[in-house]
Amino acid sequence: MASSSSSSHSVPPASISQSWNYDVFLSFRGEDTRKSFVDHLYAALEQQGIHTYKDDKTLARGESIGPALLKAIQESRIAVIVFSKNYADSSWCLDELAHIMECLDTRGQIVMPIFYHVDPSDLRKLKRKYGEAFGKHSVGENKQKVESWRKALEKAGNLSGWVIDENSHEAKCIKEIVGTISSRLPTLTTNVNKDLIGIETRLQDLKSKLKMESGGVGIIGIWGVGGGGKTTLASAAYAEISHRFEAHCLLQNIREESNKHGLEKLQEKFLSLILKADVKIGSEIEGRSMIERSLRNKSVLVVLDDVDDVKQLEALAVSHAWFGKGSRIIITTRDEHLLTRHADTIYEVSLLSDDEAMELFNKYAYRKDKPIEDYKMLSKDVVSYASGLPLALEILGSFLYDKNKDEWKSALAKLKCIPNVKVTERLKISYDGLEPDHQKLFLDIACFFRRRSMDEAMMVLDACNLHPCIGVKVLIQKSLIKVSNNQFGDKRVDMHDLVEEMAHYIVRGEHPNHPEKQSRIWKREDIAYLCDMGADAVPMETEVVAFHDYFGAPDLSDVVANMKKLRWISLDYYLVSSFPSNFQPRELRYLGLQCSKQKELWHGYKSLPNLKTLDLHFSKNLITTPDFEGLPCLERLILKGCVSLEEIHPSIGYHKRLVYVDMSDCRALKRFPPIIQMQMLETLNLSTCIQLQEFPDIQSNKSLPNLKFLNLEHCGNLITTPDFEGLPCLERLISSWCNSLVEIHPSIGYHKRLVFVDMSCCARLKRFPPIIHMKKLETLDLSCCYKLQQFPDIQSNMDSLVTLDLSCTRIKIIPPLYGRLPDLKFLDLSNCWNLVELPDLPSSIAILQADDCPSLEIVRDLSDYKWLWKVSLWGCYKLIGGERVLHSMLEGNAAKGRFMSLLLPMVKSSSRIFTRLVTLQLPSN
């Protein structure tokens, strides 16, 4: 095939507002090409999705030919004229041609001629067959039209087109023609998505991720909450770019189709749509092979909508190698996990902004004769309820379309109690796809933990054996929950308002007015309803009771014994003195009574064989703990802030399963029972137990073999530390503000696992034991140990020490640190009033602080410290040579990094204090 070498006709630009019902009008001489070239060309155009008018395919029998054809020509964006040898013999063809050329001038129609075994000059000069035909027309009944036909042929012969002769490969020619036609159609798509609210920016974002300019195969996933607009966005992209591919297919409702008909039928539908032919396959394996064989050399656009199972992707688009260069595969799903292995890029679709949501709602909710202003506040309530979810806005808007104001108000009131079933059922699809354990996890989170601490949620859910670490990840990937940081950096669990409402709808189930038949109770009115049932309450289905309110939880003491299926209880400010004797929930795994008023949990011994967490923090009236022998599976005990707690049951010392014990701020506690068999304990927090006089008696060196964190902060009566040989796995030790502490057990110097030691503000401490083998220690804080006079005796290199704080001590001489602390980066010697000279520092030092050291006179040359970027010597009035410090710092790497900080002392005379003027040449950077 060759392009016509004749001069091109100038085509007027089409109006943007022009209405076109067809992409292409095919004009041809039926006897010459209908069953050959034109038939193949038409099939190729239709396969590409190009809407083509061809008279024998479109015209209804009995319809008047003339007007129908004229109308079809006028409504077609592009006219393709196949000039064959006998084209001019047909007056019908010449009438089509004349009208096409008129539309070129008047309507901006695009005209593309194909010279099929004809030379363009035959048209322009009426040679050969064209000359013969016009000779006949000149003497026949059409002689009055001959001049207009001649001008139309001459104009067409001057247009750029394709010349097909006996040497041309027709299949290749047709492919090129269809490609060129496709490239002229993008202007048609400008209005395709005009009615979709908020689509423009999202479509541009998606197209940037599609990287259409890239020649490789791209697989892009669109992920988000149900009803969030994934299908709409994918369909809009498909409408806008499908013309650029050799073949394309939008396969919708894959989840539903797969469940109903199986993967083989899905593959058949996929191949039939993309190949524009009826395809049958015998098996899923055969289907995979046929997809790869049919498409691996084609540039295709495929949209796989609503995928919910990896097997669907494996059956339809398992590999990039299945598709030809330039192909793009778009997958929409609610499950991010399905995309992590298959997709190159994942695009999370964003919900509508308030303005977009209002626009979408207005589109569905208002008739032309309904004044929007009268419904403005009601509309805002609906839009707020939908929280940017397009599905909810469309459904609610359509429902309210023909309703009056009173009916709108009634509908809104109903939504506060009963959600819209259509919205809820669509969202519930994600829930239905979860495993049973993940369903239980989701309902617990939705009912009790929205916007609450992630750490709190994980602790409770882990106690209930719901394996939240993996489960929460699944729920995030399913678009059911989100985890984000608040302004303080704490992780919080959240979800869409309507997803939360869907969960509540599931829990209420078939018994919305009977809380005793529901698995979870969290509303005050439901708890009050149960309390009113009193001791006569029937056995209940309740698995969880949680209520968090400053005004306190209602008294459940009469009915809680009837909740035999209880997994966890969490109540704030619980007012009852103790649980009744018949309270025996054997499945209970978490019991939390934060800020409760109880003096004791229950009288005597009680067996709760599955309880894993007992949280009574800030229960200020609590005097004693229960017998821990009845809680054999207990792992976490939280008694923080129980300021009246005087006695811990001695059975705690024999507990073999406890991992975490927090008794901080138990100000009345004088003694912790002897530790006999607490082999699993990893954390022991006794901070601010101000009356605690000695560390618990460890009666065996191996009784705390797994303790990693020990907090004794503000234990003001503590005199000495424990023997660290009995704590071989200890990593973090905090014993700051122990004002009576005078001795640290010498075994600390041999400890090989300690990473962090904070003994700051131990005002009576005079000496830190010799450091023999503290290889892993990274931080040592001895600041404000006012009586400490000697620098710790380091007898072996401390290769891991990064931070050393000796500020506010009485140390006078510091031995050379070079070699002993090879990785030290931060050294604080501020307010060391006796310090005369700075030591020889390791080359790794980055920050040196020695403010307010009035005896300090000598600072060594710092030019060897290449990583030193901050030095602070404020208030060291005897110091001489501060300028030398500055110049030496400029030689190091800090200056190359373009940031350094130096605070030099002022000069102090008998009458005044003033600053020095320092002049220096700054580096070029």
GROMACS .gro file of C-alpha atoms in nm, residues 5-374:
model
  370
    5SER     CA    1   0.086   1.145  -0.384
    6SER     CA    2  -0.179   1.395  -0.489
    7SER     CA    3  -0.207   1.722  -0.304
    8SER     CA    4  -0.412   1.712   0.011
    9HIS     CA    5  -0.740   1.897   0.043
   10SER     CA    6  -0.764   2.143   0.333
   11VAL     CA    7  -1.028   2.010   0.570
   12PRO     CA    8  -1.215   2.256   0.794
   13PRO     CA    9  -1.189   2.174   1.164
   14ALA     CA   10  -1.492   2.002   1.313
   15SER     CA   11  -1.693   2.188   1.567
   16ILE     CA   12  -1.648   2.060   1.920
   17SER     CA   13  -2.023   2.073   1.971
   18GLN     CA   14  -2.097   1.871   1.651
   19SER     CA   15  -2.314   1.565   1.714
   20TRP     CA   16  -2.193   1.241   1.553
   21ASN     CA   17  -2.387   0.914   1.570
   22TYR     CA   18  -2.130   0.710   1.373
   23ASP     CA   19  -1.754   0.702   1.375
   24VAL     CA   20  -1.723   0.595   1.010
   25PHE     CA   21  -1.944   0.590   0.699
   26LEU     CA   22  -1.828   0.337   0.440
   27SER     CA   23  -1.896   0.431   0.074
   28PHE     CA   24  -1.819   0.156  -0.178
   29ARG     CA   25  -1.939  -0.019  -0.498
   30GLY     CA   26  -2.101  -0.335  -0.365
   31GLU     CA   27  -2.046  -0.551  -0.672
   32ASP     CA   28  -1.671  -0.481  -0.661
   33THR     CA   29  -1.574  -0.510  -0.292
   34ARG     CA   30  -1.868  -0.596  -0.063
   35LYS     CA   31  -1.766  -0.962  -0.016
   36SER     CA   32  -1.391  -0.905  -0.023
   37PHE     CA   33  -1.196  -0.595   0.080
   38VAL     CA   34  -1.485  -0.394   0.230
   39ASP     CA   35  -1.608  -0.694   0.429
   40HIS     CA   36  -1.264  -0.736   0.591
   41LEU     CA   37  -1.229  -0.363   0.650
   42TYR     CA   38  -1.570  -0.341   0.815
   43ALA     CA   39  -1.493  -0.638   1.043
   44ALA     CA   40  -1.160  -0.481   1.146
   45LEU     CA   41  -1.328  -0.147   1.225
   46GLU     CA   42  -1.598  -0.311   1.436
   47GLN     CA   43  -1.343  -0.525   1.621
   48GLN     CA   44  -1.159  -0.208   1.715
   49GLY     CA   45  -1.483  -0.070   1.855
   50ILE     CA   46  -1.523   0.187   1.578
   51HIS     CA   47  -1.895   0.235   1.513
   52THR     CA   48  -1.928   0.200   1.135
   53TYR     CA   49  -2.224   0.258   0.901
   54LYS     CA   50  -2.240   0.009   0.613
   55ASP     CA   51  -2.564   0.012   0.417
   56ASP     CA   52  -2.626  -0.365   0.396
   57LYS     CA   53  -2.563  -0.401   0.770
   58THR     CA   54  -2.757  -0.104   0.900
   59LEU     CA   55  -3.041  -0.010   0.667
   60ALA     CA   56  -3.382  -0.152   0.758
   61ARG     CA   57  -3.570  -0.339   0.484
   62GLY     CA   58  -3.828  -0.122   0.309
   63GLU     CA   59  -3.673   0.206   0.422
   64SER     CA   60  -3.622   0.474   0.159
   65ILE     CA   61  -3.260   0.453   0.052
   66GLY     CA   62  -3.192   0.814  -0.033
   67PRO     CA   63  -3.288   1.000   0.289
   68ALA     CA   64  -3.148   0.727   0.517
   69LEU     CA   65  -2.809   0.733   0.348
   70LEU     CA   66  -2.794   1.113   0.341
   71LYS     CA   67  -2.870   1.122   0.714
   72ALA     CA   68  -2.610   0.854   0.788
   73ILE     CA   69  -2.344   1.048   0.596
   74GLN     CA   70  -2.423   1.368   0.788
   75GLU     CA   71  -2.404   1.189   1.124
   76SER     CA   72  -2.064   1.024   1.059
   77ARG     CA   73  -1.740   1.173   1.187
   78ILE     CA   74  -1.528   1.013   0.913
   79ALA     CA   75  -1.624   0.909   0.560
   80VAL     CA   76  -1.412   0.631   0.409
   81ILE     CA   77  -1.462   0.601   0.031
   82VAL     CA   78  -1.340   0.285  -0.142
   83PHE     CA   79  -1.282   0.388  -0.506
   84SER     CA   80  -1.285   0.065  -0.702
   85LYS     CA   81  -1.272   0.028  -1.084
   86ASN     CA   82  -1.652   0.034  -1.126
   87TYR     CA   83  -1.729   0.287  -0.849
   88ALA     CA   84  -1.827   0.558  -1.097
   89ASP     CA   85  -2.068   0.326  -1.280
   90SER     CA   86  -2.310   0.366  -0.986
   91SER     CA   87  -2.510   0.686  -0.971
   92TRP     CA   88  -2.593   0.588  -0.613
   93CYS     CA   89  -2.218   0.589  -0.524
   94LEU     CA   90  -2.165   0.922  -0.699
   95ASP     CA   91  -2.458   1.077  -0.509
   96GLU     CA   92  -2.298   0.953  -0.183
   97LEU     CA   93  -1.967   1.102  -0.291
   98ALA     CA   94  -2.119   1.441  -0.376
   99HIS     CA   95  -2.294   1.458  -0.039
  100ILE     CA   96  -1.976   1.349   0.143
  101MET     CA   97  -1.772   1.625  -0.020
  102GLU     CA   98  -2.044   1.875   0.073
  103CYS     CA   99  -2.024   1.756   0.437
  104LEU     CA  100  -1.646   1.795   0.424
  105ASP     CA  101  -1.696   2.167   0.351
  106THR     CA  102  -2.000   2.238   0.568
  107ARG     CA  103  -1.975   2.002   0.865
  108GLY     CA  104  -1.603   1.949   0.906
  109GLN     CA  105  -1.632   1.581   0.818
  110ILE     CA  106  -1.303   1.394   0.778
  111VAL     CA  107  -1.276   1.222   0.438
  112MET     CA  108  -1.034   0.933   0.378
  113PRO     CA  109  -1.018   0.787   0.025
  114ILE     CA  110  -0.893   0.437  -0.057
  115PHE     CA  111  -0.791   0.388  -0.420
  116TYR     CA  112  -0.852   0.015  -0.466
  117HIS     CA  113  -0.673  -0.095  -0.785
  118VAL     CA  114  -0.737   0.256  -0.915
  119ASP     CA  115  -0.496   0.545  -0.972
  120PRO     CA  116  -0.599   0.878  -0.808
  121SER     CA  117  -0.540   1.049  -1.144
  122ASP     CA  118  -0.823   0.838  -1.291
  123LEU     CA  119  -1.060   1.036  -1.068
  124ARG     CA  120  -0.908   1.375  -1.128
  125LYS     CA  121  -0.884   1.338  -1.510
  126LEU     CA  122  -1.169   1.089  -1.566
  127LYS     CA  123  -0.942   0.833  -1.729
  128ARG     CA  124  -0.998   0.463  -1.807
  129LYS     CA  125  -1.308   0.314  -1.637
  130TYR     CA  126  -1.402   0.649  -1.482
  131GLY     CA  127  -1.397   0.819  -1.820
  132GLU     CA  128  -1.613   0.547  -1.969
  133ALA     CA  129  -1.868   0.573  -1.688
  134PHE     CA  130  -1.898   0.950  -1.724
  135GLY     CA  131  -1.948   0.908  -2.097
  136LYS     CA  132  -2.256   0.701  -2.023
  137HIS     CA  133  -2.385   0.938  -1.754
  138SER     CA  134  -2.353   1.239  -1.988
  139VAL     CA  135  -2.618   1.109  -2.227
  140GLY     CA  136  -2.845   0.937  -1.976
  141GLU     CA  137  -3.103   1.047  -1.719
  142ASN     CA  138  -2.828   1.174  -1.483
  143LYS     CA  139  -2.669   1.423  -1.721
  144GLN     CA  140  -2.776   1.718  -1.501
  145LYS     CA  141  -2.570   1.577  -1.208
  146VAL     CA  142  -2.257   1.504  -1.411
  147GLU     CA  143  -2.086   1.834  -1.339
  148SER     CA  144  -2.133   1.810  -0.961
  149TRP     CA  145  -2.009   1.449  -0.970
  150ARG     CA  146  -1.704   1.548  -1.174
  151LYS     CA  147  -1.610   1.819  -0.922
  152ALA     CA  148  -1.660   1.575  -0.634
  153LEU     CA  149  -1.432   1.316  -0.801
  154GLU     CA  150  -1.165   1.577  -0.871
  155LYS     CA  151  -1.172   1.698  -0.510
  156ALA     CA  152  -1.156   1.342  -0.376
  157GLY     CA  153  -0.868   1.257  -0.611
  158ASN     CA  154  -0.667   1.540  -0.455
  159LEU     CA  155  -0.712   1.412  -0.098
  160SER     CA  156  -0.442   1.210   0.079
  161GLY     CA  157  -0.540   0.846   0.102
  162TRP     CA  158  -0.423   0.492   0.037
  163VAL     CA  159  -0.341   0.329  -0.295
  164ILE     CA  160  -0.389  -0.049  -0.297
  165ASP     CA  161  -0.268  -0.243  -0.600
  166GLU     CA  162  -0.179  -0.600  -0.693
  167ASN     CA  163   0.150  -0.579  -0.496
  168SER     CA  164  -0.019  -0.473  -0.168
  169HIS     CA  165  -0.080  -0.703   0.129
  170GLU     CA  166  -0.443  -0.628   0.204
  171ALA     CA  167  -0.439  -0.747   0.568
  172LYS     CA  168  -0.147  -0.514   0.642
  173CYS     CA  169  -0.319  -0.232   0.454
  174ILE     CA  170  -0.641  -0.275   0.653
  175LYS     CA  171  -0.446  -0.271   0.982
  176GLU     CA  172  -0.280   0.058   0.886
  177ILE     CA  173  -0.608   0.212   0.770
  178VAL     CA  174  -0.785   0.117   1.094
  179GLY     CA  175  -0.492   0.254   1.297
  180THR     CA  176  -0.506   0.587   1.115
  181ILE     CA  177  -0.882   0.611   1.159
  182SER     CA  178  -0.840   0.536   1.531
  183SER     CA  179  -0.585   0.815   1.565
  184ARG     CA  180  -0.834   1.064   1.418
  185LEU     CA  181  -1.106   0.972   1.668
  186PRO     CA  182  -0.973   1.099   2.005
  187THR     CA  183  -1.155   1.428   1.956
  188LEU     CA  184  -1.475   1.225   1.978
  189THR     CA  185  -1.402   1.120   2.335
  190THR     CA  186  -1.385   1.468   2.483
  191ASN     CA  187  -1.754   1.452   2.580
  192VAL     CA  188  -1.776   1.082   2.669
  193ASN     CA  189  -1.709   1.141   3.039
  194LYS     CA  190  -1.849   1.495   3.067
  195ASP     CA  191  -2.137   1.388   3.294
  196LEU     CA  192  -1.913   1.204   3.544
  197ILE     CA  193  -1.859   1.418   3.855
  198GLY     CA  194  -1.499   1.451   3.973
  199ILE     CA  195  -1.368   1.218   3.703
  200GLU     CA  196  -1.130   1.459   3.530
  201THR     CA  197  -0.852   1.484   3.792
  202ARG     CA  198  -0.877   1.115   3.883
  203LEU     CA  199  -0.862   1.018   3.516
  204GLN     CA  200  -0.552   1.230   3.463
  205ASP     CA  201  -0.386   1.068   3.768
  206LEU     CA  202  -0.469   0.722   3.636
  207LYS     CA  203  -0.345   0.801   3.284
  208SER     CA  204  -0.014   0.921   3.427
  209LYS     CA  205   0.026   0.581   3.593
  210LEU     CA  206  -0.068   0.401   3.270
  211LYS     CA  207   0.243   0.554   3.106
  212MET     CA  208   0.095   0.531   2.760
  213GLU     CA  209   0.421   0.644   2.602
  214SER     CA  210   0.597   0.332   2.732
  215GLY     CA  211   0.622   0.046   2.484
  216GLY     CA  212   0.614  -0.239   2.735
  217VAL     CA  213   0.317  -0.419   2.887
  218GLY     CA  214   0.167  -0.242   3.190
  219ILE     CA  215  -0.067  -0.389   3.453
  220ILE     CA  216  -0.236  -0.126   3.673
  221GLY     CA  217  -0.462  -0.196   3.969
  222ILE     CA  218  -0.741   0.039   4.083
  223TRP     CA  219  -0.812  -0.030   4.450
  224GLY     CA  220  -1.056   0.113   4.702
  225VAL     CA  221  -1.367   0.074   4.914
  226GLY     CA  222  -1.681  -0.076   4.761
  227GLY     CA  223  -1.893   0.185   4.582
  228GLY     CA  224  -1.599   0.424   4.569
  229GLY     CA  225  -1.593   0.471   4.191
  230LYS     CA  226  -1.337   0.212   4.075
  231THR     CA  227  -1.551   0.077   3.793
  232THR     CA  228  -1.654   0.427   3.684
  233LEU     CA  229  -1.292   0.539   3.666
  234ALA     CA  230  -1.178   0.229   3.477
  235SER     CA  231  -1.470   0.262   3.232
  236ALA     CA  232  -1.390   0.629   3.173
  237ALA     CA  233  -1.028   0.545   3.098
  238TYR     CA  234  -1.141   0.266   2.867
  239ALA     CA  235  -1.372   0.503   2.675
  240GLU     CA  236  -1.095   0.758   2.632
  241ILE     CA  237  -0.800   0.542   2.527
  242SER     CA  238  -0.941   0.219   2.379
  243HIS     CA  239  -0.912   0.353   2.022
  244ARG     CA  240  -0.533   0.347   2.056
  245PHE     CA  241  -0.513  -0.035   2.075
  246GLU     CA  242  -0.548  -0.311   1.819
  247ALA     CA  243  -0.805  -0.485   2.037
  248HIS     CA  244  -0.982  -0.400   2.361
  249CYS     CA  245  -1.225  -0.547   2.609
  250LEU     CA  246  -1.412  -0.429   2.920
  251LEU     CA  247  -1.498  -0.742   3.122
  252GLN     CA  248  -1.737  -0.637   3.400
  253ASN     CA  249  -1.864  -0.807   3.717
  254ILE     CA  250  -1.591  -1.073   3.723
  255ARG     CA  251  -1.663  -1.170   4.084
  256GLU     CA  252  -2.029  -1.235   4.010
  257GLU     CA  253  -1.972  -1.397   3.670
  258SER     CA  254  -1.702  -1.626   3.808
  259ASN     CA  255  -1.921  -1.741   4.098
  260LYS     CA  256  -2.221  -1.807   3.871
  261HIS     CA  257  -2.061  -1.963   3.565
  262GLY     CA  258  -1.701  -2.059   3.650
  263LEU     CA  259  -1.365  -1.955   3.509
  264GLU     CA  260  -1.401  -2.136   3.175
  265LYS     CA  261  -1.713  -1.936   3.082
  266LEU     CA  262  -1.535  -1.621   3.195
  267GLN     CA  263  -1.245  -1.700   2.962
  268GLU     CA  264  -1.488  -1.768   2.675
  269LYS     CA  265  -1.661  -1.433   2.731
  270PHE     CA  266  -1.325  -1.254   2.752
  271LEU     CA  267  -1.194  -1.402   2.426
  272SER     CA  268  -1.526  -1.351   2.246
  273LEU     CA  269  -1.534  -0.983   2.343
  274ILE     CA  270  -1.175  -0.906   2.255
  275LEU     CA  271  -1.159  -1.111   1.932
  276LYS     CA  272  -1.512  -1.016   1.822
  277ALA     CA  273  -1.588  -1.382   1.752
  278ASP     CA  274  -1.777  -1.667   1.917
  279VAL     CA  275  -1.512  -1.862   2.113
  280LYS     CA  276  -1.556  -2.199   2.287
  281ILE     CA  277  -1.298  -2.361   2.516
  282GLY     CA  278  -1.282  -2.702   2.679
  283SER     CA  279  -1.097  -2.624   3.000
  284GLU     CA  280  -0.939  -2.345   3.201
  285ILE     CA  281  -0.591  -2.461   3.091
  286GLU     CA  282  -0.697  -2.447   2.726
  287GLY     CA  283  -0.840  -2.100   2.788
  288ARG     CA  284  -0.510  -1.973   2.926
  289SER     CA  285  -0.325  -2.112   2.627
  290MET     CA  286  -0.573  -1.955   2.383
  291ILE     CA  287  -0.553  -1.612   2.552
  292GLU     CA  288  -0.174  -1.614   2.531
  293ARG     CA  289  -0.170  -1.745   2.173
  294SER     CA  290  -0.432  -1.494   2.053
  295LEU     CA  291  -0.304  -1.182   2.227
  296ARG     CA  292   0.074  -1.211   2.271
  297ASN     CA  293   0.137  -1.023   1.946
  298LYS     CA  294  -0.146  -0.771   1.983
  299SER     CA  295  -0.149  -0.432   2.149
  300VAL     CA  296  -0.458  -0.469   2.369
  301LEU     CA  297  -0.645  -0.274   2.634
  302VAL     CA  298  -0.819  -0.498   2.889
  303VAL     CA  299  -1.026  -0.386   3.188
  304LEU     CA  300  -1.091  -0.665   3.441
  305ASP     CA  301  -1.358  -0.524   3.668
  306ASP     CA  302  -1.437  -0.636   4.026
  307VAL     CA  303  -1.176  -0.908   4.070
  308ASP     CA  304  -1.191  -1.077   4.411
  309ASP     CA  305  -0.986  -1.396   4.370
  310VAL     CA  306  -0.630  -1.452   4.251
  311LYS     CA  307  -0.754  -1.748   4.043
  312GLN     CA  308  -0.948  -1.505   3.825
  313LEU     CA  309  -0.627  -1.318   3.744
  314GLU     CA  310  -0.443  -1.644   3.681
  315ALA     CA  311  -0.715  -1.744   3.434
  316LEU     CA  312  -0.729  -1.411   3.248
  317ALA     CA  313  -0.404  -1.216   3.287
  318VAL     CA  314  -0.145  -1.407   3.486
  319SER     CA  315   0.160  -1.273   3.302
  320HIS     CA  316   0.285  -0.972   3.109
  321ALA     CA  317   0.406  -1.219   2.845
  322TRP     CA  318   0.046  -1.301   2.747
  323PHE     CA  319   0.005  -0.962   2.578
  324GLY     CA  320   0.177  -0.773   2.299
  325LYS     CA  321   0.396  -0.466   2.337
  326GLY     CA  322   0.210  -0.153   2.435
  327SER     CA  323  -0.074  -0.344   2.604
  328ARG     CA  324  -0.239  -0.214   2.918
  329ILE     CA  325  -0.431  -0.427   3.168
  330ILE     CA  326  -0.649  -0.241   3.422
  331ILE     CA  327  -0.776  -0.437   3.722
  332THR     CA  328  -1.036  -0.304   3.968
  333THR     CA  329  -1.066  -0.471   4.306
  334ARG     CA  330  -1.148  -0.413   4.672
  335ASP     CA  331  -0.852  -0.630   4.773
  336GLU     CA  332  -0.508  -0.473   4.746
  337HIS     CA  333  -0.343  -0.810   4.814
  338LEU     CA  334  -0.454  -0.939   4.472
  339LEU     CA  335  -0.257  -0.659   4.307
  340THR     CA  336   0.072  -0.678   4.497
  341ARG     CA  337   0.205  -0.967   4.285
  342HIS     CA  338   0.034  -0.897   3.952
  343ALA     CA  339   0.022  -0.517   3.914
  344ASP     CA  340   0.310  -0.286   3.831
  345THR     CA  341   0.128   0.009   3.989
  346ILE     CA  342  -0.158   0.034   4.239
  347TYR     CA  343  -0.385   0.339   4.223
  348GLU     CA  344  -0.603   0.397   4.530
  349VAL     CA  345  -0.915   0.576   4.414
  350SER     CA  346  -1.004   0.877   4.630
  351LEU     CA  347  -1.355   0.949   4.752
  352LEU     CA  348  -1.537   1.265   4.646
  353SER     CA  349  -1.469   1.603   4.804
  354ASP     CA  350  -1.760   1.787   4.968
  355ASP     CA  351  -1.819   2.000   4.657
  356GLU     CA  352  -1.799   1.700   4.424
  357ALA     CA  353  -2.031   1.500   4.650
  358MET     CA  354  -2.288   1.779   4.653
  359GLU     CA  355  -2.274   1.806   4.273
  360LEU     CA  356  -2.323   1.432   4.228
  361PHE     CA  357  -2.608   1.421   4.479
  362ASN     CA  358  -2.782   1.716   4.311
  363LYS     CA  359  -2.758   1.538   3.976
  364TYR     CA  360  -2.962   1.243   4.106
  365ALA     CA  361  -3.186   1.411   4.364
  366TYR     CA  362  -3.346   1.706   4.185
  367ARG     CA  363  -3.609   1.743   3.919
  368LYS     CA  364  -3.595   2.056   3.708
  369ASP     CA  365  -3.904   2.192   3.881
  370LYS     CA  366  -3.767   2.130   4.233
  371PRO     CA  367  -3.589   2.440   4.375
  372ILE     CA  368  -3.250   2.335   4.511
  373GLU     CA  369  -3.237   2.624   4.759
  374ASP     CA  370  -3.540   2.492   4.950
   0.00000   0.00000   0.00000
